[in-house]
Coordinates of C-alpha atoms and ligand atoms in Angstrom, one line a residue:
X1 CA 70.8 18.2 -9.1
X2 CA 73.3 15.3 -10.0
X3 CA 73.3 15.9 -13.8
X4 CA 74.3 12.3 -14.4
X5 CA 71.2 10.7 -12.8
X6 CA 68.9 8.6 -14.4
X7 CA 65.5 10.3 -15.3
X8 CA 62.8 8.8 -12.9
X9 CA 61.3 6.8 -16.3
X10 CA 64.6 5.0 -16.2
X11 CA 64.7 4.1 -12.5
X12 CA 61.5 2.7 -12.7
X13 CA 61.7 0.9 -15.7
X14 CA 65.3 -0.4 -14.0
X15 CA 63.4 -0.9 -10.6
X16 CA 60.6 -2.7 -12.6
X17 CA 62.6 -5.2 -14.5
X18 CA 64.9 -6.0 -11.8
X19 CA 62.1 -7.2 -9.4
X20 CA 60.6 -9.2 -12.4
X21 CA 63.8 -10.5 -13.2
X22 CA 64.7 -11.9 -9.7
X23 CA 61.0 -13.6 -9.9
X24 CA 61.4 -14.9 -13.1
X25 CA 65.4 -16.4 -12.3
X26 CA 64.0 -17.8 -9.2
X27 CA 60.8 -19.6 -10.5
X28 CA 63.4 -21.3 -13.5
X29 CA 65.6 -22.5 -10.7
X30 CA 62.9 -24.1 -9.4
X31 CA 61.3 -25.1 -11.8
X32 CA 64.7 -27.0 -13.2
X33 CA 65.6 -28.5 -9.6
X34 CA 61.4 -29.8 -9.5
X35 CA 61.8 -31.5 -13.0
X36 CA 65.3 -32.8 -12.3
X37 CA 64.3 -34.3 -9.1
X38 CA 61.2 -35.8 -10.4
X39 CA 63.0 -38.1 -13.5
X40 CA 65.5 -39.5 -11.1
X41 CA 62.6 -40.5 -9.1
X42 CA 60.7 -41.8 -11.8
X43 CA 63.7 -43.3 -13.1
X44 CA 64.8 -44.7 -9.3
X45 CA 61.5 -46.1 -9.2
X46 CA 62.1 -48.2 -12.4
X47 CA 65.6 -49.6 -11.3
X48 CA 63.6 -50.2 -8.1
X49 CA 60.6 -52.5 -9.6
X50 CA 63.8 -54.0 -12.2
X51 CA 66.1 -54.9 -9.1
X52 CA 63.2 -56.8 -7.4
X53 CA 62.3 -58.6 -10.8
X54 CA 66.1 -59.7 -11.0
X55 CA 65.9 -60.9 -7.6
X56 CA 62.7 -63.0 -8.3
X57 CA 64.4 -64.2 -11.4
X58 CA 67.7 -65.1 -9.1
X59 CA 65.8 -66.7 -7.0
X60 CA 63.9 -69.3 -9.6
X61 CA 67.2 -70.0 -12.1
X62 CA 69.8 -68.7 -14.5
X63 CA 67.7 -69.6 -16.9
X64 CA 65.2 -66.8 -15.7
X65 CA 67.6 -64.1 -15.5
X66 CA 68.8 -64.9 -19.0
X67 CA 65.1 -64.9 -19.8
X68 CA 64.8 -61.1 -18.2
X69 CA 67.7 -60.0 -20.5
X70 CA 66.1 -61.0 -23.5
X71 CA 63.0 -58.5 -22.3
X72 CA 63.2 -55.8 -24.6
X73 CA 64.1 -52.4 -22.8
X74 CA 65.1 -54.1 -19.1
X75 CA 67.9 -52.4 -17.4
X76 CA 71.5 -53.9 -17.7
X77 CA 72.3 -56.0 -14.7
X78 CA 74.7 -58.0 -12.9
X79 CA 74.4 -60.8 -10.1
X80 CA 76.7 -62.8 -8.1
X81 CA 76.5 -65.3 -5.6
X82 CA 79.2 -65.6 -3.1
X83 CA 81.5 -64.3 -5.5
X84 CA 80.7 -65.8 -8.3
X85 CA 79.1 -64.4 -11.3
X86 CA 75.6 -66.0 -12.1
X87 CA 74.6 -63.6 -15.1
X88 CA 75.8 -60.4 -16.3
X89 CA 74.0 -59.0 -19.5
X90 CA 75.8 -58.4 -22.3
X91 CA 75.5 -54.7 -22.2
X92 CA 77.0 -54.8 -18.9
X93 CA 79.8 -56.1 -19.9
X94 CA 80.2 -53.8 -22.6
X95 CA 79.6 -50.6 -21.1
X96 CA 82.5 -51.7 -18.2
X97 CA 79.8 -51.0 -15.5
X98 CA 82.0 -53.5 -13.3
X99 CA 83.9 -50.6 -12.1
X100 CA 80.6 -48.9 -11.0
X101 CA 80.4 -50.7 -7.8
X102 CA 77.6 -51.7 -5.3
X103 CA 75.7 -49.4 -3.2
X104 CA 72.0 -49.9 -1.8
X105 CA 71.4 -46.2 -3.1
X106 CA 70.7 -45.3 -6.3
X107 CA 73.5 -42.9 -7.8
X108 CA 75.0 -42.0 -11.1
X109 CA 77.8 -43.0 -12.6
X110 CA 79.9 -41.7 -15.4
X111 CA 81.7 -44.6 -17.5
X112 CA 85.0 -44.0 -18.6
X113 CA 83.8 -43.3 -22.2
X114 CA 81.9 -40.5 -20.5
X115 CA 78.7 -41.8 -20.4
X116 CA 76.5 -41.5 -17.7
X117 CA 74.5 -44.2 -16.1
X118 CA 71.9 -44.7 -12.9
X119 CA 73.2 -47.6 -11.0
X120 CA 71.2 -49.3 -8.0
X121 CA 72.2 -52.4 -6.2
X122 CA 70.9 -55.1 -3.3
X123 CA 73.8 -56.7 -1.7
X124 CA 72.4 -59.4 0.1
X125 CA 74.2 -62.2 2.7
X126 CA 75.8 -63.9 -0.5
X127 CA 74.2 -62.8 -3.8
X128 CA 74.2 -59.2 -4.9
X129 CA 72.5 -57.7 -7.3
X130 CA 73.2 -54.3 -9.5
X131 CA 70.9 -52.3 -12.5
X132 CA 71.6 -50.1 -14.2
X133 CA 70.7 -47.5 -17.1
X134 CA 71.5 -44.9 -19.2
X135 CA 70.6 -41.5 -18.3
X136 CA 70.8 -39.9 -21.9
X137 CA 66.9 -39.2 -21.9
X138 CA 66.7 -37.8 -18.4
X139 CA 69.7 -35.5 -19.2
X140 CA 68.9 -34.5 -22.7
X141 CA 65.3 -33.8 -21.2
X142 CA 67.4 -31.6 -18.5
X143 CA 69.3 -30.3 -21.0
X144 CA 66.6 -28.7 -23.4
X145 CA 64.5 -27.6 -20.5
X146 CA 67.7 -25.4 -19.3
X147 CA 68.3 -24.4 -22.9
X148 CA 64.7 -23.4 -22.6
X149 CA 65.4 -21.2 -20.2
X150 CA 68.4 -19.6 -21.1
X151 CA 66.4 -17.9 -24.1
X152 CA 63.2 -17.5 -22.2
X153 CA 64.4 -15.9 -19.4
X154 CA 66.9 -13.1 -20.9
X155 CA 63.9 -12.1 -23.2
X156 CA 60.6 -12.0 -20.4
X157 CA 63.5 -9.7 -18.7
X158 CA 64.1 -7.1 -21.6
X159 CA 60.8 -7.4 -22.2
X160 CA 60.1 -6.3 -18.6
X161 CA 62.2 -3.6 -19.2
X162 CA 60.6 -2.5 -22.4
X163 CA 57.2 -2.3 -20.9
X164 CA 58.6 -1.0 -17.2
X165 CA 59.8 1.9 -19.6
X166 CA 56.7 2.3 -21.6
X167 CA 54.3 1.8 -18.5
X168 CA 56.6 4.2 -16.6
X169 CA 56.1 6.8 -19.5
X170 CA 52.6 6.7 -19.4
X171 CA 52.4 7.1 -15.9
X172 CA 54.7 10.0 -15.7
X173 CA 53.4 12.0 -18.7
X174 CA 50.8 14.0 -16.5
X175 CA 54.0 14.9 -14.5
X176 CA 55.9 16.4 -18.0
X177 CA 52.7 17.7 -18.9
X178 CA 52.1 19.6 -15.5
X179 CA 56.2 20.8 -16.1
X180 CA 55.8 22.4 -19.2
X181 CA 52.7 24.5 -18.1
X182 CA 54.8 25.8 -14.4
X183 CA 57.5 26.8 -16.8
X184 CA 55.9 29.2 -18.2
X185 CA 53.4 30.7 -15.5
X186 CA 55.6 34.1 -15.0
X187 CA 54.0 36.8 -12.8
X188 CA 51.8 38.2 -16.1
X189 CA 50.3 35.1 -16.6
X190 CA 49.4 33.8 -12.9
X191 CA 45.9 33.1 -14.3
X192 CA 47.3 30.0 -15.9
X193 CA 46.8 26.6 -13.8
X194 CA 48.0 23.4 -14.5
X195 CA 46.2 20.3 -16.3
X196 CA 44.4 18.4 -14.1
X197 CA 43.5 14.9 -15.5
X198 CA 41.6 13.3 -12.7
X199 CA 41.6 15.1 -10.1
X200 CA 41.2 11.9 -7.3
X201 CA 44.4 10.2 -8.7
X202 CA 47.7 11.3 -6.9
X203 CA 48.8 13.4 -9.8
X204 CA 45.2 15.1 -10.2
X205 CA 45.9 16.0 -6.3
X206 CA 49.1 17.4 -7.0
X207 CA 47.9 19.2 -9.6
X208 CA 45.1 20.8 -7.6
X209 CA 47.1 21.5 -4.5
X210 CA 49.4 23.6 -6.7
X211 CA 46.7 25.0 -8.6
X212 CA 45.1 26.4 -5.1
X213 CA 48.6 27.6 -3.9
X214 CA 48.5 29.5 -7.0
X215 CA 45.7 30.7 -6.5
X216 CA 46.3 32.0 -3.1
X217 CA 49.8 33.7 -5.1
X218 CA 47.6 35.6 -7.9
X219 CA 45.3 37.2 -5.3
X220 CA 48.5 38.3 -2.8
X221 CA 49.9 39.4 -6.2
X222 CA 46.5 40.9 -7.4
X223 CA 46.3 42.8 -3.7
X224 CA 49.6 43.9 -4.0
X225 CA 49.1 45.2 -7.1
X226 CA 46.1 47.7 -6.1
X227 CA 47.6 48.4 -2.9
X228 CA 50.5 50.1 -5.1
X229 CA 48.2 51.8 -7.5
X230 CA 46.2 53.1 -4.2
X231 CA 48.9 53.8 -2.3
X232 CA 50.2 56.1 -5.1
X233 CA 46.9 57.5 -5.6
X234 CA 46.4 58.5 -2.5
X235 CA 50.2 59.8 -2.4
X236 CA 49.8 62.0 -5.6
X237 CA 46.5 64.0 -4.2
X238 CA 48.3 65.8 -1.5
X239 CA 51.5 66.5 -3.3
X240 CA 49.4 68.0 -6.3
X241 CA 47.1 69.7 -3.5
X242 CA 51.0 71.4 -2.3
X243 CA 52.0 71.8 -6.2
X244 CA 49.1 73.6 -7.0
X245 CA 48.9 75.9 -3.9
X246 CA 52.8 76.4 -4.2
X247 CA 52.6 77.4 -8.0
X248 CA 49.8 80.0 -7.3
X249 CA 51.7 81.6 -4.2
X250 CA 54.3 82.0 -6.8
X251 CA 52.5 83.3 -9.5
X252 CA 51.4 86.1 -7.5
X253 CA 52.7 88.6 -5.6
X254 CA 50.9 87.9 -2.2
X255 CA 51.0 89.5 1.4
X256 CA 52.0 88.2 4.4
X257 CA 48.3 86.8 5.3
X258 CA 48.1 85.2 2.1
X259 CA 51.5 83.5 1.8
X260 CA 50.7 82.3 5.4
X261 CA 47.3 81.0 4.0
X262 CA 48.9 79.1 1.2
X263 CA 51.6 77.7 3.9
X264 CA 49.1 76.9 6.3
X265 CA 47.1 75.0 3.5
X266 CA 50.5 73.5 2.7
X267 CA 51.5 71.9 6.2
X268 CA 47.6 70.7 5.8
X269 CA 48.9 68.8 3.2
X270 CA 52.1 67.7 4.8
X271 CA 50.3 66.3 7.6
X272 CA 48.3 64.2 5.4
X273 CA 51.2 62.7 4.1
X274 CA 52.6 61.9 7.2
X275 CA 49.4 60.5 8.6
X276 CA 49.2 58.2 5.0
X277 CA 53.2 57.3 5.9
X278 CA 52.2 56.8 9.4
X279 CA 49.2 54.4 9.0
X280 CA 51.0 52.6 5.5
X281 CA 53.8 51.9 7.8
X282 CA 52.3 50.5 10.6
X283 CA 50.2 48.4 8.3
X284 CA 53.1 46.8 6.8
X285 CA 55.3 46.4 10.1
X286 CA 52.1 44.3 11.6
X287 CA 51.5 42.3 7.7
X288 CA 55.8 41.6 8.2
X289 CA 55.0 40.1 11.9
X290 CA 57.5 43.0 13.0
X291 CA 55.6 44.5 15.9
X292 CA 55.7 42.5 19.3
X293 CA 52.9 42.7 21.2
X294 CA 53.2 43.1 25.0
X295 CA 50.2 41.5 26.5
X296 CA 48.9 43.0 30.1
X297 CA 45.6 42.8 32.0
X298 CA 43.9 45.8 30.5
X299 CA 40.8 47.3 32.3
X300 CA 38.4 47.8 28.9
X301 CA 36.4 50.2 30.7
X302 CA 39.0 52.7 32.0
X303 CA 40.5 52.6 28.3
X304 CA 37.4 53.3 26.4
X305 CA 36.9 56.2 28.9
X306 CA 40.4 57.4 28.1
X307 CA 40.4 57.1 24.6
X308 CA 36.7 59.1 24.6
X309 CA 38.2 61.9 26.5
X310 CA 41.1 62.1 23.9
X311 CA 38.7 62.8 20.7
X312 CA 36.0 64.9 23.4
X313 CA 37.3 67.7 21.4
X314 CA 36.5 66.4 17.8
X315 CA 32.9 65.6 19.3
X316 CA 32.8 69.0 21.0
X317 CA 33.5 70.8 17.7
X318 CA 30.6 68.8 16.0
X319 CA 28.2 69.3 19.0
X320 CA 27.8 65.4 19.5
X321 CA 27.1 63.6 22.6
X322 CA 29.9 61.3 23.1
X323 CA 29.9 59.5 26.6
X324 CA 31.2 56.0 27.5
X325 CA 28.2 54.1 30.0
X326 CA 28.7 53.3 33.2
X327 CA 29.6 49.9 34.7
X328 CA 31.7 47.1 36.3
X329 CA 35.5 47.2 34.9
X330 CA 35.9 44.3 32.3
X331 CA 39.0 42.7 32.0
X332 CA 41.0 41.4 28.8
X333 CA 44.9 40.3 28.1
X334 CA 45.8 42.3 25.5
X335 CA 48.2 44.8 24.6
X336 CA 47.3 48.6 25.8
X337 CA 48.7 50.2 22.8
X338 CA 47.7 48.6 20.2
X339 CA 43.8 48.1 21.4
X340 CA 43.9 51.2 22.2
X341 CA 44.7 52.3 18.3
X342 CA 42.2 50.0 17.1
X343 CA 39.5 51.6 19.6
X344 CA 40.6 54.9 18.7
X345 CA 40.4 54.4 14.5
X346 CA 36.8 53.4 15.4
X347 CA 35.7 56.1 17.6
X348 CA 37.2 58.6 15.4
X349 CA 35.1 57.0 12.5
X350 CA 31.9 57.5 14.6
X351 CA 32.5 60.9 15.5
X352 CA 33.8 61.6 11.7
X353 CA 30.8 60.0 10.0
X354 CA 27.6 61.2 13.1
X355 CA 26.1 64.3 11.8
X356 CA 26.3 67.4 14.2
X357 CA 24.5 67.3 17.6
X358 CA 24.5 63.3 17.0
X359 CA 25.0 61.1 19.9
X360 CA 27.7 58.4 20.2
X361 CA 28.0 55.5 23.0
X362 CA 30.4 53.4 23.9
X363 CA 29.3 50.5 25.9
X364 CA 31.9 48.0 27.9
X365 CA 30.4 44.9 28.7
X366 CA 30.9 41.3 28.2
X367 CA 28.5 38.7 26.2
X368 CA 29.0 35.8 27.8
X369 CA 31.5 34.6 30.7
X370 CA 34.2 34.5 28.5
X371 CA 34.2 37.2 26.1
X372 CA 34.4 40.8 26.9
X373 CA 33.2 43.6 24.7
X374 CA 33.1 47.5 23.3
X375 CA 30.0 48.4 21.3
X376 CA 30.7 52.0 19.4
X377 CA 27.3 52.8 18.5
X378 CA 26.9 55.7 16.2
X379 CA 23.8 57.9 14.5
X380 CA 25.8 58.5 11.8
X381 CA 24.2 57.6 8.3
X382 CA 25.1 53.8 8.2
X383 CA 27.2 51.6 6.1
X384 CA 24.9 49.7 3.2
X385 CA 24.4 46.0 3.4
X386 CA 26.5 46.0 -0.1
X387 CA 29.6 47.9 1.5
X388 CA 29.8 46.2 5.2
X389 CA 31.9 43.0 4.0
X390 CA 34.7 45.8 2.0
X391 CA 35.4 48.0 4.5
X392 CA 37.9 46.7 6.2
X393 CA 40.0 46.5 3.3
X394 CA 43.0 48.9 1.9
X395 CA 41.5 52.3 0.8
X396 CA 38.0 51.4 0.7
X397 CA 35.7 54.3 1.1
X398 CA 31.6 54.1 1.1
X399 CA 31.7 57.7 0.0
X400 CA 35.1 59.2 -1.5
X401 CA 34.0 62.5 -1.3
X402 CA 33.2 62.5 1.9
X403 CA 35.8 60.1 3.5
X404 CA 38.6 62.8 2.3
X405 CA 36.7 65.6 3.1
X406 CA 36.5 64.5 6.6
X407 CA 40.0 63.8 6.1
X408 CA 40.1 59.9 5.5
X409 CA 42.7 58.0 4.3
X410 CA 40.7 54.4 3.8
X411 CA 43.2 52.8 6.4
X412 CA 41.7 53.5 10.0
X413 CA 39.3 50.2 9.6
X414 CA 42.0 47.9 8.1
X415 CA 44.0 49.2 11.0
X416 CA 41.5 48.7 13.6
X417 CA 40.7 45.1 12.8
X418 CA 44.3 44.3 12.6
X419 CA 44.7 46.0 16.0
X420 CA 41.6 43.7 17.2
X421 CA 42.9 40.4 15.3
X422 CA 46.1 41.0 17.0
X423 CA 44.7 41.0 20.0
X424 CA 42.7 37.2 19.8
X425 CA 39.8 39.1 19.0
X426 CA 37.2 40.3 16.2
X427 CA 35.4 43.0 15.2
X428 CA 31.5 42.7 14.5
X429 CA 29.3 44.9 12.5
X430 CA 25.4 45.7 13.1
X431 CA 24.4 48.6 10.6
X432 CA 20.9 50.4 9.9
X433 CA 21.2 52.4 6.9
X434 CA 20.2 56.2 7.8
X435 CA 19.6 54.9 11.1
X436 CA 23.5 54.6 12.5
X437 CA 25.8 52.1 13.1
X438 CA 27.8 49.4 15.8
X439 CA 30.7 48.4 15.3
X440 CA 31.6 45.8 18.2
X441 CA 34.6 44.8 19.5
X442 CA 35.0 41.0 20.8
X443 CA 37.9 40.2 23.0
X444 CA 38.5 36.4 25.5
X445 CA 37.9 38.3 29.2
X446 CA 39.9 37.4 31.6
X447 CA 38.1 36.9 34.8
X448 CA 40.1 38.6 37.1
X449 CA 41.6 42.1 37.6
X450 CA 45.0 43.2 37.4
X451 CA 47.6 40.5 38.8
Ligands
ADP501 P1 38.4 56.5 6.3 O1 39.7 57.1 6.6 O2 37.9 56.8 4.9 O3 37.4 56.8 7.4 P2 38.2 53.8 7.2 O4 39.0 52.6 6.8 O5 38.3 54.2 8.6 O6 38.6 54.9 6.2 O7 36.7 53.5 6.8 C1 36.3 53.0 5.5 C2 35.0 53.5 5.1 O8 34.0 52.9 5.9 C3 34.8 55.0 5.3 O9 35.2 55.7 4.2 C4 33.3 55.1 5.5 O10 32.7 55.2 4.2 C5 32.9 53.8 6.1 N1 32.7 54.0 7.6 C6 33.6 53.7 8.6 N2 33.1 53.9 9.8 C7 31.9 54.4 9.6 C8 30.8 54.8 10.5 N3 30.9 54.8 11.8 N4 29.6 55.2 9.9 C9 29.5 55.2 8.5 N5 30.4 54.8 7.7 C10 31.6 54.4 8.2

């Protein structure tokens, strides 16, 4: 910032006054060239109506002119005829308006003493006429009216100034106000918003677009902030799981079996952490944008089959039913890898959450012509109307106890709909408590196989 500029208050109040200014120097101008111009006309008009009386008067005898002359206020004049003078007022005379000449215009003259006079004339074949007058009244009229102005216009303009600066600081006060407040939201106090006077004027939008980014800034911040205090959590439970079964190893004097019991529970531990690594890191990889996807034509069908042959075994252990229904392969450009985690959190969940001998399906199909889906369907215990729209998030468990029992880390839904998201899709939820649930899986189909 150039340290040296003008505050905005100052630029407008400058800006302001300037405009004004030009308006008012212009309308002056005018107005002094309108009033000049109109008392020489009235005053040509008067020599005009005089010059045509003196020819009249010309016209009858000397005796006449003399007679105009004695009129009290008529112009000075002079007339000759063929050269020679006929009557010449004495004023004439006086003033030395000889010198002035004859022209059919009217013009001004200045006398040698410096006085100025209008002078019309009407030379004719042999007699010629001139009139004149003084102009003192016309020019002292001129003159005030441009004294006038000289005062009148330098104080309208510092008076534009002054109320430019004023207005400018009224205007612009909801801007200092709206300063003061930012400069001291810090990260502890992003509750704060700024004043918002009313909220349809441009400052009042301002005022609420920032407010909404901020917002938007408290609840990353807020999310950040129990993401760290769950992550940590979730850290510290296996490491004092290892502490704890590391301190009693030591304490006593164990055999061989034993010590590989408390090693084997141990590893347990350390594969817990790596999973909670695993799943934090891939988390933050796809929340940086870092993980390219590599989009193919992916037959839905053959990869639910694949990934329900992978966790067979978990279903075997439990006794479920796990099969993936039969059907026409359903196509969808996506990346293999990726759906395929998503799909595989999921299943994992239904097989983790079905009691023994339970039955899970997966169903490939597709809803309409251009969506393709996966239906998990579960008779697990359900997920409670109150829980369904929380799940996805960081960490969130229905049931602690029984998430980390099963060996849960709260991260295989977030996962799985980022998996999905990636993808262009969604993931729906359809749940009947004690009855089981569906998670769905909506992808665009793509109409034909693989190109
Ligand atoms: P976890 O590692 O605990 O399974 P998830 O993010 O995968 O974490 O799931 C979050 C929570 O959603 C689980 O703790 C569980 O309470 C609930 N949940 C997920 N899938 C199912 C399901 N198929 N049946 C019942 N509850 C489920």
């Amino acid at each position: 910032m150039n340290p040296v500029a003008p505050s905005v208050r100052v630029r407008l109040a400058l800006w302001h006054a300037g405009t004004l200014a030009l308006i008012i120097v212009a309308f002056s101008a005018g107005m002094f060239f309108f009033v000049q111009e109109w008392l020489y006309r009235d005053l040509d008009r008067q020599l005009g109506s005089e010059l045509t009386a003196v020819a009249a008067a010309q016209r009858e005898s000397v005796e006449e002119l003399r007679e105009l002359e004695t009129q009290v206020g008529f112009a000075f004049f002079e007339v000759t005829q063929d050269g020679k003078l006929l009557h010449r007022t004495a004023d004439w005379a006086r003033s030395g308006l000889g010198a002035a000449g004859l022209t059919p215009a009217p013009r001004s003259w200045k006398s040698p003493e410096g006085r100025w006079y209008r002078v019309a004339g009407m030379p004719g074949p042999s007699v010629h006429a001139v009139v004149a007058r003084r102009e003192t009244f016309l020019r002292g009229t001129l003159r005030t009216l441009a004294m006038g102005l000289s005062i009148g216009v330098p104080i309208a303009i510092g008076l534009a100034l002054a109320g430019g600066y004023f207005l400018a600081g009224r205007v612009l006060e909801p801007i200092g106000a709206m300063a003061d407040r930012a400069r001291r939201i810090t990260a502890d106090s992003l509750g704060e918003r700024l004043p918002v006077g009313d909220p349809r004027d441009e400052f009042g939008r301002l005022a609420t677009v920032f407010n909404d980014a901020l917002s938007r800034v408290q609840g990353s911040f807020e999310q950040l902030r129990r993401f760290t205090a769950d992550a940590s959590h979730e850290l510290r439970t296996p490491l004092t799981a290892m502490r704890s079964v590391g301190e009693v190893a030591l304490q006593k004097s164990l055999d061989p079996a034993a010590c590989r019991d408390a090693i084997g529970s141990m590893l347990e531990e350390v594969e817990r952490l790596t999973r909670l690594v695993e799943s934090l890191l891939t988390l933050t990889r796809a929340e940086a944008g870092a993980i390219r996807l590599q989009s193919e034509s992916v037959d839905l069908r053959a990869l639910a089959a694949d990934v329900a042959d992978h966790l067979d075994v978990l279903a075997d252990e439990k006794e479920q039913r796990l099969r993936v229904e039969p059907g026409e392969p359903v196509f969808a450009d996506c990346d293999a890898g990726i759906l395929r985690q998503g799909l595989t959190n999921l299943l994992h969940n239904a097989i983790k959450y079905t009691p023994a001998r339970g039955e899970i399906r997966v169903v490939v199909g597709s809803p309409s012509a251009s969506l393709a889906s996966i239906e998990i369907h579960d008779t697990g215990p359900g997920i409670p109307p109150e829980h369904r729209a929380r799940i996805f998030e960081r960490f969130y468990r229905v049931d602690e106890g029984r998430s980390r029992d099963a060996g849960g880390l709260g991260l295989g839904l977030p996962i799985a709909l980022w998996a999905v998201k990636a993808n262009g899709g969604s993931i729906e939820l359809e749940s009947e408590e004690g009855e089981g649930s569906l998670f769905r899986i909506v992808l665009p189909r793509k109409r034909e196989g693989p190109v």
